[in-house]
CSV table of C-alpha atoms in Angstrom, one decimal:
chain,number,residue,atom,x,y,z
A,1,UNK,CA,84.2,109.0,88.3
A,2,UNK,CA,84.3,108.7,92.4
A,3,UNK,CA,82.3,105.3,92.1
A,4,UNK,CA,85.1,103.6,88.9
A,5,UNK,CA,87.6,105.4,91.6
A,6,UNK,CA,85.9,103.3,94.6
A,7,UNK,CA,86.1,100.1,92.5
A,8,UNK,CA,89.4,100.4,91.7
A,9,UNK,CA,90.7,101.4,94.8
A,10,UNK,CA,89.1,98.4,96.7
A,11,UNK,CA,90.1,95.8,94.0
A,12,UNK,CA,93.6,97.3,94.3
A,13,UNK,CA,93.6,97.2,98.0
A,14,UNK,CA,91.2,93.8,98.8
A,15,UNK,CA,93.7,92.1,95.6
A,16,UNK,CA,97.0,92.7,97.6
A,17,UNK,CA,95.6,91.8,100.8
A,18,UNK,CA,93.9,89.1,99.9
A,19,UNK,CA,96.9,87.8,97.9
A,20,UNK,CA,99.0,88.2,100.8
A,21,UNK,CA,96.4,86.3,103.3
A,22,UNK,CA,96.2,83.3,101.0
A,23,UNK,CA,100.2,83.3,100.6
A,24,UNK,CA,100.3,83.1,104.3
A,25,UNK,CA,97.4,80.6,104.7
A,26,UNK,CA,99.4,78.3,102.2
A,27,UNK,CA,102.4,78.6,104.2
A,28,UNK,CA,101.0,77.6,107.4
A,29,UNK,CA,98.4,74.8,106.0
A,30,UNK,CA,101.9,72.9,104.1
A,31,UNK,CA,103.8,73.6,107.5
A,32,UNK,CA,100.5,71.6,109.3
A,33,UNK,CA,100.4,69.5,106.9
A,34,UNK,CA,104.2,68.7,107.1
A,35,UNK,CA,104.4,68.6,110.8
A,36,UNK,CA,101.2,65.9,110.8
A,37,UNK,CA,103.4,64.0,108.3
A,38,UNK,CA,106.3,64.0,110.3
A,39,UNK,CA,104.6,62.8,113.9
A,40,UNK,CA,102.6,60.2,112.3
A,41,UNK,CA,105.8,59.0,110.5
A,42,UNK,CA,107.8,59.1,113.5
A,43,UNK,CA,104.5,57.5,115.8
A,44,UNK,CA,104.7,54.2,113.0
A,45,UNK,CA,108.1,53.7,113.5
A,46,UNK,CA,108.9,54.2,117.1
A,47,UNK,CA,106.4,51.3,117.2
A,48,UNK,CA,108.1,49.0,115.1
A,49,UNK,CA,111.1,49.7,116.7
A,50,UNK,CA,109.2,49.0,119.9
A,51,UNK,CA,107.7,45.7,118.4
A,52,UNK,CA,110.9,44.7,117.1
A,53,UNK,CA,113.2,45.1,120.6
A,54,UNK,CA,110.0,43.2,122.4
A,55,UNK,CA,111.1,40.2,119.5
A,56,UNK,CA,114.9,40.8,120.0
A,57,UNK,CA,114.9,40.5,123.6
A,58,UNK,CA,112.3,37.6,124.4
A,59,UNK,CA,111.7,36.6,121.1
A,60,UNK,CA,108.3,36.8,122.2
A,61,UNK,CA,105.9,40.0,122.4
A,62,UNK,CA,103.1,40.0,125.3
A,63,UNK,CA,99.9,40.2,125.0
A,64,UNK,CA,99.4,43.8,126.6
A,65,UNK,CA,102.1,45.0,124.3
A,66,UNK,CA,100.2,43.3,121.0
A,67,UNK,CA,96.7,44.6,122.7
A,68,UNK,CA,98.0,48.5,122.8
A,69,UNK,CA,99.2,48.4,119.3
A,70,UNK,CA,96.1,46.3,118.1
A,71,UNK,CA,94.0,49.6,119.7
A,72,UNK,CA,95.1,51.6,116.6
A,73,UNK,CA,92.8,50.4,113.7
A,74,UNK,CA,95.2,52.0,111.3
A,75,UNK,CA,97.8,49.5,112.3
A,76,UNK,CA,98.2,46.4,110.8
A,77,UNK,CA,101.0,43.4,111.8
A,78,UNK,CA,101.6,39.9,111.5
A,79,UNK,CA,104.5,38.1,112.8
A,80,UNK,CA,105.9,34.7,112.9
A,81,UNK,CA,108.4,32.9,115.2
A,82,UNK,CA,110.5,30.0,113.5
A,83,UNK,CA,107.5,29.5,111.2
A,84,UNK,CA,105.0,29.8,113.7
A,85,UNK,CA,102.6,32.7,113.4
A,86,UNK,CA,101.8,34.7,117.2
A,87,UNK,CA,98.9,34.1,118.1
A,88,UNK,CA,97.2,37.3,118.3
A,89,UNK,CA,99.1,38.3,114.9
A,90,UNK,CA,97.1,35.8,113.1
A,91,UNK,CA,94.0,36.9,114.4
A,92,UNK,CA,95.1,40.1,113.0
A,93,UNK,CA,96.0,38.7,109.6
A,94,UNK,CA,92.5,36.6,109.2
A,95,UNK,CA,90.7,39.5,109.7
A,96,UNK,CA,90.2,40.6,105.9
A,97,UNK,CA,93.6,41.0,105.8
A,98,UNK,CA,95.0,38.3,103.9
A,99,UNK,CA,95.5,40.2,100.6
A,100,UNK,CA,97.4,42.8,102.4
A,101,UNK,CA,99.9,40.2,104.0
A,102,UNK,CA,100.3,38.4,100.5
A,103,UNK,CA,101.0,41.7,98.7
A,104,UNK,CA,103.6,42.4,101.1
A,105,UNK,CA,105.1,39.0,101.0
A,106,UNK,CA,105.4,39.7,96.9
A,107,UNK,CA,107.0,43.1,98.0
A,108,UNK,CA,109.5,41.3,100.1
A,109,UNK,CA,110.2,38.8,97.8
A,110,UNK,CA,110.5,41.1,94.6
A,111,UNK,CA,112.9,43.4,96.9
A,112,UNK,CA,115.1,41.6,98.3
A,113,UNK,CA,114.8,38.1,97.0
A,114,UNK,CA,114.2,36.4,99.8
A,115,UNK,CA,117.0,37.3,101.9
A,116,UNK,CA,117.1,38.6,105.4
A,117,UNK,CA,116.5,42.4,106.2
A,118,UNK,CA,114.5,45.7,106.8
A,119,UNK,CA,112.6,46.9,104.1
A,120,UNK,CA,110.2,50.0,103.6
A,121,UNK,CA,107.6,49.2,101.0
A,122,UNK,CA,104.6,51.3,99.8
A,123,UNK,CA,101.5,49.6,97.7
A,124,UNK,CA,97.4,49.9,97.5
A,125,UNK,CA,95.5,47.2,98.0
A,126,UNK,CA,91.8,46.8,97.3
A,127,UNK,CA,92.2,50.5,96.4
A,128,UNK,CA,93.5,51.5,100.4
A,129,UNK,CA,96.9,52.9,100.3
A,130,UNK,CA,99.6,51.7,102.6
A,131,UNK,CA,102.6,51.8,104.5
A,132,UNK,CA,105.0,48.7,105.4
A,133,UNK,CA,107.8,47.1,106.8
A,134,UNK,CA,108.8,43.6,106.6
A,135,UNK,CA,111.9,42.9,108.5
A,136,UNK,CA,113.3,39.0,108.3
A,137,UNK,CA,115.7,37.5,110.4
A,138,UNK,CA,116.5,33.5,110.7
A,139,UNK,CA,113.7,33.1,114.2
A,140,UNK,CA,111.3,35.6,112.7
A,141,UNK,CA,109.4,37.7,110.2
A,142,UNK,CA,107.6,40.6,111.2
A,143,UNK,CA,105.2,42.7,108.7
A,144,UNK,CA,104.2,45.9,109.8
A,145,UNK,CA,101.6,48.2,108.0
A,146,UNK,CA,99.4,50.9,108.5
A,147,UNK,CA,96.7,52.2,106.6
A,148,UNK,CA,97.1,55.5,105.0
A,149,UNK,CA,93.3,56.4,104.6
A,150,UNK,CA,93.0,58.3,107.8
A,151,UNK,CA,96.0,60.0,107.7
A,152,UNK,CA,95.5,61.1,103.8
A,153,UNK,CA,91.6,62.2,105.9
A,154,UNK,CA,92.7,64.3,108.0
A,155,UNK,CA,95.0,66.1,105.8
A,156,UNK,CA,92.4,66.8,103.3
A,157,UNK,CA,90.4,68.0,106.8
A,158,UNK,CA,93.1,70.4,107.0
A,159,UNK,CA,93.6,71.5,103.2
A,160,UNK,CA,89.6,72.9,103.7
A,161,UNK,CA,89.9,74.2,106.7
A,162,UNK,CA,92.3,76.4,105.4
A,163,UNK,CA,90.4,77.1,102.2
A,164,UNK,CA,87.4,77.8,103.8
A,165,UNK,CA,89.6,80.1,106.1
A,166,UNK,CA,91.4,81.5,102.9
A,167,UNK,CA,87.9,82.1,101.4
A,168,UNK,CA,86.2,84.0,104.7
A,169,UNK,CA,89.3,86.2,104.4
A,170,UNK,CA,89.4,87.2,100.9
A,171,UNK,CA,85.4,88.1,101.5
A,172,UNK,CA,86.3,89.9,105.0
A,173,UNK,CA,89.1,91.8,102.8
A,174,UNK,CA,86.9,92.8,100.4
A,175,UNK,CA,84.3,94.0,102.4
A,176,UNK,CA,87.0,95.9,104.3
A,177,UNK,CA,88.6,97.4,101.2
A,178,UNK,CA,85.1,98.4,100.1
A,179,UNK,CA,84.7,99.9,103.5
A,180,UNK,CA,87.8,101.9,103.1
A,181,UNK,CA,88.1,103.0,99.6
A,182,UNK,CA,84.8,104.9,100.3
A,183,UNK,CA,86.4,106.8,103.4
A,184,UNK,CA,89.5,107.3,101.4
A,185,UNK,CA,87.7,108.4,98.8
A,186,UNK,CA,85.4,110.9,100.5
A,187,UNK,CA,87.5,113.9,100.5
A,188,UNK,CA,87.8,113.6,97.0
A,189,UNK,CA,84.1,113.2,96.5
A,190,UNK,CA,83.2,116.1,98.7
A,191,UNK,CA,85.8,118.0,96.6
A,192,UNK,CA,84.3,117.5,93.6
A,193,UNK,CA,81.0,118.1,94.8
A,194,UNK,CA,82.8,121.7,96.2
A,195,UNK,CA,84.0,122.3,92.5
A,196,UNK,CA,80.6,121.4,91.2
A,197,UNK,CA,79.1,123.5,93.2
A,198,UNK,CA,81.7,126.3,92.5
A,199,UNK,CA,81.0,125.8,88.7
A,200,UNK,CA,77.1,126.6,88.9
A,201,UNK,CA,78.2,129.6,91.4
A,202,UNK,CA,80.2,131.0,89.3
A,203,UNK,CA,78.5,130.8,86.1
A,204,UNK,CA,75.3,132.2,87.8
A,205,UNK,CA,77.2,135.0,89.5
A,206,UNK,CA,79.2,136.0,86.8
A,207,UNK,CA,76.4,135.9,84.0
A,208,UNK,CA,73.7,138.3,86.2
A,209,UNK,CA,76.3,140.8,86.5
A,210,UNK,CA,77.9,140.6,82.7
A,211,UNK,CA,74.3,140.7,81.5
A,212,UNK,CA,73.4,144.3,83.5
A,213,UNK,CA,76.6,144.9,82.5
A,214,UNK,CA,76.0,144.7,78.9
A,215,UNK,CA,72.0,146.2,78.7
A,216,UNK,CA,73.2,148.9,80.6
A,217,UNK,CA,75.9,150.0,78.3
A,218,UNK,CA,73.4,149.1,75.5
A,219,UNK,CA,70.9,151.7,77.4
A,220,UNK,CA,73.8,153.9,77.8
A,221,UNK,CA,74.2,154.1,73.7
A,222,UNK,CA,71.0,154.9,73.2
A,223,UNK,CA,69.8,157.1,75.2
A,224,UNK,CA,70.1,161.1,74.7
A,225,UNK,CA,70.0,162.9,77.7
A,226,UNK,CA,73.5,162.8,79.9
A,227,UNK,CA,71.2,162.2,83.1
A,228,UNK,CA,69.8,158.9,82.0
A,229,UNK,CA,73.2,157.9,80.5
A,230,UNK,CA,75.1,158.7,84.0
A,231,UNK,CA,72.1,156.3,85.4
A,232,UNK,CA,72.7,153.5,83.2
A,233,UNK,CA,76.4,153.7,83.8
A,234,UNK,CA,76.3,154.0,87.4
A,235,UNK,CA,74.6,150.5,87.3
A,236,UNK,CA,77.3,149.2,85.0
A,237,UNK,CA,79.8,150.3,87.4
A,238,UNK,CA,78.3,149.0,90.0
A,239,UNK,CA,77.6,145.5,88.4
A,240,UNK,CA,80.8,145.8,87.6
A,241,UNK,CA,82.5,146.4,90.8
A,242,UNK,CA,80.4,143.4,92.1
A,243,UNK,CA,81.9,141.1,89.5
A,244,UNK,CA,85.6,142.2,90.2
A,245,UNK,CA,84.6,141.2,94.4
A,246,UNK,CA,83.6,137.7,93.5
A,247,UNK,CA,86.9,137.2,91.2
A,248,UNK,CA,88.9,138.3,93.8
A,249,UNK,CA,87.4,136.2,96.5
A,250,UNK,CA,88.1,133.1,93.9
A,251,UNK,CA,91.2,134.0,93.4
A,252,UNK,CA,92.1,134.5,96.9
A,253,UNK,CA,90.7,131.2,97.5
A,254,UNK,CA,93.0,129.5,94.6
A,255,UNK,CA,95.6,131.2,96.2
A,256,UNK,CA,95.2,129.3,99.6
A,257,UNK,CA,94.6,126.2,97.9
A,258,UNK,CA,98.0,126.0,96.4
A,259,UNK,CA,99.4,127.6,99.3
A,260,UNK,CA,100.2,130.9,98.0
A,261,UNK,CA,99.4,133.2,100.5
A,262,UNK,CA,102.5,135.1,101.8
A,263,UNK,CA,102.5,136.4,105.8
A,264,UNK,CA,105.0,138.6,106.4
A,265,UNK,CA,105.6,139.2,110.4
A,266,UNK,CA,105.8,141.7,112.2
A,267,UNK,CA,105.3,143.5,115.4
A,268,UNK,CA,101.5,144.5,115.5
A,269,UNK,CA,100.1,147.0,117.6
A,270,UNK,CA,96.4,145.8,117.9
A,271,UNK,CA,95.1,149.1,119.1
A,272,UNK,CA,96.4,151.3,115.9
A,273,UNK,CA,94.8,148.0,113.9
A,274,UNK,CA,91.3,148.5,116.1
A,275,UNK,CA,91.7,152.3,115.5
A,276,UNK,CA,92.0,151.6,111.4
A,277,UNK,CA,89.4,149.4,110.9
A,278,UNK,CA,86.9,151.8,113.0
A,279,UNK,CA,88.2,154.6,110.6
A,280,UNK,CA,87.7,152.6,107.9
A,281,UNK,CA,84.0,151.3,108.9
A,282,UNK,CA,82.4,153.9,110.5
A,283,UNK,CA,80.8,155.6,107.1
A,284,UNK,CA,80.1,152.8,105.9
A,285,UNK,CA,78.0,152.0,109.0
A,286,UNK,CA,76.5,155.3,109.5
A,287,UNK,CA,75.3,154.9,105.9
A,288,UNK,CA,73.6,151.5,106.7
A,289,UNK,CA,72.3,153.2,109.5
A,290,UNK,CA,73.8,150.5,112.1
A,291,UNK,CA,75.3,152.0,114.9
A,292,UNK,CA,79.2,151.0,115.2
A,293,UNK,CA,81.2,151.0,118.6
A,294,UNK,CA,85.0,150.3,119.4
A,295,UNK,CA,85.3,149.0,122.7
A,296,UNK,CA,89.2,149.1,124.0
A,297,UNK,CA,90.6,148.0,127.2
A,298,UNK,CA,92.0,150.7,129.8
A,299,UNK,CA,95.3,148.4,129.6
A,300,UNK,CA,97.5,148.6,126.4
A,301,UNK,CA,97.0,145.8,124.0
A,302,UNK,CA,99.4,143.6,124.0
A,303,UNK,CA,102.2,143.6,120.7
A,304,UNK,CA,101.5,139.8,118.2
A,305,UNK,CA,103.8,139.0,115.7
A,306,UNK,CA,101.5,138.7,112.5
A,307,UNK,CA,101.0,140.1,109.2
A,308,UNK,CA,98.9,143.5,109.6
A,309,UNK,CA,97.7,143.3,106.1
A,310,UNK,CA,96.6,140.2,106.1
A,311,UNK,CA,95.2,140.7,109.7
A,312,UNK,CA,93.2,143.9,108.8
A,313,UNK,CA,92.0,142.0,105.6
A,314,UNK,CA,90.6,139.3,108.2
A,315,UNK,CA,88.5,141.5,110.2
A,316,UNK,CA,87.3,143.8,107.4
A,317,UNK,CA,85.3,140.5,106.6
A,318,UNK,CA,83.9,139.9,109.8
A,319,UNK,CA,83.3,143.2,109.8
A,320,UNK,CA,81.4,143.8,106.4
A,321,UNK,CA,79.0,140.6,106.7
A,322,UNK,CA,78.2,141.7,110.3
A,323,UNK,CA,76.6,145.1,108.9
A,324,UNK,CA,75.4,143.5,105.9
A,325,UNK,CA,73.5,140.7,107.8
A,326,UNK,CA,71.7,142.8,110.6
A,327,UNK,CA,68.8,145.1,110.4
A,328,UNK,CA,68.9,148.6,110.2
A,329,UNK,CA,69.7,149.8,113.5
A,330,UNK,CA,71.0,146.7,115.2
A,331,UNK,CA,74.4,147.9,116.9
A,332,UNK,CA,77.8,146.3,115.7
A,333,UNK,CA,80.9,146.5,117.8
A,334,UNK,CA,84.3,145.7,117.3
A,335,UNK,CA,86.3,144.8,121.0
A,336,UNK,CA,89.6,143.9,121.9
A,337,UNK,CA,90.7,142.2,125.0
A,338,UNK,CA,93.9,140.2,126.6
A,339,UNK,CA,92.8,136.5,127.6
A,340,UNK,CA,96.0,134.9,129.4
A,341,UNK,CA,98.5,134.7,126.7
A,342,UNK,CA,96.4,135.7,124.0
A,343,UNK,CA,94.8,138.6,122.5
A,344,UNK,CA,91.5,138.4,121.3
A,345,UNK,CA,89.7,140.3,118.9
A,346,UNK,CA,85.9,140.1,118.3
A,347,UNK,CA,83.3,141.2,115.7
A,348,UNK,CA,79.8,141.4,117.4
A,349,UNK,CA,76.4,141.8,116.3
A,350,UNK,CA,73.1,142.0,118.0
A,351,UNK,CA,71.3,140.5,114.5
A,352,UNK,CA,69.0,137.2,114.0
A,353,UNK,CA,72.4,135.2,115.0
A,354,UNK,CA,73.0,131.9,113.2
A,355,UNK,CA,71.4,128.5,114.1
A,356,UNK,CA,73.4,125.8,115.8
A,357,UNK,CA,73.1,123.6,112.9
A,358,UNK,CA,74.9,126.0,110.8
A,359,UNK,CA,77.7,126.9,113.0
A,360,UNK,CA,80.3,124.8,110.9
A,361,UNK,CA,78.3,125.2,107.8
A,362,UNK,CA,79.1,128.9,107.0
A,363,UNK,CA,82.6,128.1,107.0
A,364,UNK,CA,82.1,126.0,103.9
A,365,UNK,CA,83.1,127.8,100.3
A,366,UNK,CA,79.8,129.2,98.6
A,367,UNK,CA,77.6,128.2,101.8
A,368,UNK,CA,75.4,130.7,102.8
A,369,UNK,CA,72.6,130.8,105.6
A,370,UNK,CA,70.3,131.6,103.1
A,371,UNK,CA,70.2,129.4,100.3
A,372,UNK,CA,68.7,131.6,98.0
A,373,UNK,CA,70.9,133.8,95.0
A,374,UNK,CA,68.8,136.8,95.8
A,375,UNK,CA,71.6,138.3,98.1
A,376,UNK,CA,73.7,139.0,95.1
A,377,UNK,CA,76.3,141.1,97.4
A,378,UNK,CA,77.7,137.9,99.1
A,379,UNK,CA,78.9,134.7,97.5
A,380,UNK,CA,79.7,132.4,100.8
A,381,UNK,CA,83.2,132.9,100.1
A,382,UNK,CA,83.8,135.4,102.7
A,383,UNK,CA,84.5,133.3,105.9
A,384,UNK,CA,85.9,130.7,104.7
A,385,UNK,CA,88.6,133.6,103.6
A,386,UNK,CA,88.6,134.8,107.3
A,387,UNK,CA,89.0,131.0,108.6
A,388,UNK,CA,91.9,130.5,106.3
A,389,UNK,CA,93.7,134.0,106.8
A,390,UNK,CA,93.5,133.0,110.5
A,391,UNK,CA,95.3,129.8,110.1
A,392,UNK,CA,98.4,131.3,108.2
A,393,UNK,CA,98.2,133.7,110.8
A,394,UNK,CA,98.6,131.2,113.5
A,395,UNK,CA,95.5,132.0,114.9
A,396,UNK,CA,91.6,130.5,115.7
A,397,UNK,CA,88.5,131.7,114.7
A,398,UNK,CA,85.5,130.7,116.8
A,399,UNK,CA,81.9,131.5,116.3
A,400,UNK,CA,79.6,132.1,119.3
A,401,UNK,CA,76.4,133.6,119.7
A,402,UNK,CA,76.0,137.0,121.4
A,403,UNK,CA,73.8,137.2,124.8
A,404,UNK,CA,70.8,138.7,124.1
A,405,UNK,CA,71.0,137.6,120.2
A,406,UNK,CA,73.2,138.0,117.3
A,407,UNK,CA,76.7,136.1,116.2
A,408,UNK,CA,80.0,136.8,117.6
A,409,UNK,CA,83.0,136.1,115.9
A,410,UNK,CA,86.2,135.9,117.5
A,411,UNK,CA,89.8,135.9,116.9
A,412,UNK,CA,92.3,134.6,119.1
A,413,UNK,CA,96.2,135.4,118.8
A,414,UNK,CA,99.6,134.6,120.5
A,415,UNK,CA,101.3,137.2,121.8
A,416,UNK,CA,104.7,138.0,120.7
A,417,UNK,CA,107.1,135.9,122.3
A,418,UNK,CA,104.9,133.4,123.0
């Protein structure tokens, strides 16, 4: 699906680009082309018009005059005075040249029937195209041509130049569209990789638990004795309860997606929040046998505008992985402290910490530091909870390691006011 995706997203994107290039190339090659057109056109007859005011003044041209105009090998004239052709003219005209002067003779005569005038004839002789005047007057007769071929050249030079400039282009936006399409279109393959992988989690989380679920009540019916029947539902309870925990973590999850989560502010007292969760946690660490401390700062804590609810739902995470994920005995504290504007609140273990590699990682939906299923309590759905419950709170959650070993987790929030 993400590769067709790809495709089309680069042939959309390299099409209209491309299309767009070659539009403007073919705007810009007829406007060179024109503008060549136009100053050759207007070079051929400002001389004529210089050859012919040389004849109307003197009725004579000089030879530097004939020699400048004779430099262009394009140009072509022949020109005769009461009869008598110039001199360097006819050197001009025996040059190859007499079926070009005939044929524009026969133009003259066909146009105008051999009266006086100016006229602007076009014809291809010996297969070379060109461009003439013939202008006749009582003393004189000038014929004035130039051959096309180099001008018809180097607009054909042009018309591939900017083909071979509209082709580079179209391959440049191509390779570009490519290029992008597959950052645009990483998101959506990381997100599919994320539901993938949420799939398998789910259907192997869900099916251990339904399983037990269904042998033990299976037990359950057949046993006789109440003891072994209390046993057997116990573990179905308990399975149970662990299936209801990983729902509820999707559905929290599906809830932030769509943005569903409500906040609703309002003035916190940190301290009563510190004192609830250490309530809340301490038999649940004494059981684990991890030693629990709340450490508060002589000042008062400072009142935050947040959602306590949510707030309290945020650190009860921090809290439960941090005496899930360290050994019996390893100390777990919750602090509190003001930091310039902000109050901070921290979750800190003295465990096995967590690498710098997987820092970021353990944010991620159904990541886990382990990659083993044997840790069936947990589904790495946990922090990225916490991460998102601290952005609707309007807070940031960092993730440091503790001196002497261990993780430390810590939440940073505005005071109220501020």
């Amino acid at each position: 699906m993400i590769p067709a995706l790809r495709r089309r997203l680069a042939a959309l994107f390299g099409g209209l680009t491309s299309l767009v290039l070659l539009v403007m190339l073919a705007i810009t090659c007829y406007l060179s082309c024109t503008q060549y057109q136009s100053s050759q056109e207007v070079l051929y007859q400002t001389r004529f018009q210089s050859l012919l005011q040389q004849l109307q003044r003197s009725g004579e041209v000089s030879d530097d005059y004939l020699s400048q105009v004779a430099g262009d090998e394009s140009l072509l004239f022949y020109v005769e005075v009461n009869g008598v052709p110039l001199h360097f003219s006819a050197l001009r005209a025996e040059e190859g040249k007499d079926d070009l002067l005939s044929a524009l003779r026969g133009e003259a005569e066909n146009q105008s029937g051999g009266g006086d005038g100016l006229l602007n004839v076009t014809l291809t002789v010996d297969g070379v195209p060109y461009q003439g005047i013939v202008y006749t007057v009582t003393d004189y007769q000038v014929y004035f041509a130039q051959d096309l071929t180099g001008r018809y050249d180097h607009i054909r030079e042009l018309v591939g130049l900017y083909l071979l400039l509209g082709a580079a282009g179209v391959a440049a936006m191509l390779l570009v569209s490519w290029l992008l399409s597959r950052i645009a279109t990483r998101p959506t393959e990381q997100a599919v990789q994320e539901q993938q992988a949420f799939i398998a989690a789910a259907s192997h989380e869900l099916r251990s638990p339904l399983a037990v679920i269904r042998a033990s009540l299976y037990a359950a019916g057949q046993q006789s004795e109440r003891q072994e029947v209390q046993t057997q539902l116990a573990l179905a309870d308990r399975e149970a309860e662990r299936m209801s925990r990983l729902v509820a973590d999707l559905l929290t999850l599906t809830g932030s997606g769509v943005g569903r989560w409500a906040c609703e502010r309002t003035d916190v007292e940190l301290e009563t929040v510190c004192i609830r969760l250490y309530d809340q946690f301490a038999p649940q660490a004494a059981q684990k046998r991890r030693p629990f401390r709340l450490e508060l700062p002589e000042t008062v804590l400072p009142v935050i505008s947040s959602d306590e609810e949510r707030l309290v739902q945020l650190l009860s995470v921090l809290l439960s992985n941090a005496l899930d994920h360290t050994p019996a005995g390893t100390a777990v504290e919750l602090t509190a402290r003001v930091e310039g504007s902000c109050a901070v609140l921290s979750v800190v273990d003295h465990g096995p910490g967590i690498p710098d590699g997987e820092k970021e990682a353990v944010f991620r939906r159904f990541y886990r530091a382990e990659q083993s299923r044997t840790d069936k309590g947990h589904f790495g759905l946990g922090l990225p909870i916490a991460q998102e419950l601290a952005r609707q709170l309007g807070g940031q959650l960092t993730l440091e390691d503790t001196p002497g070993g261990g993780a430390s987790f810590s939440l940073r929030l505005r005071r109220a006011g501020r």
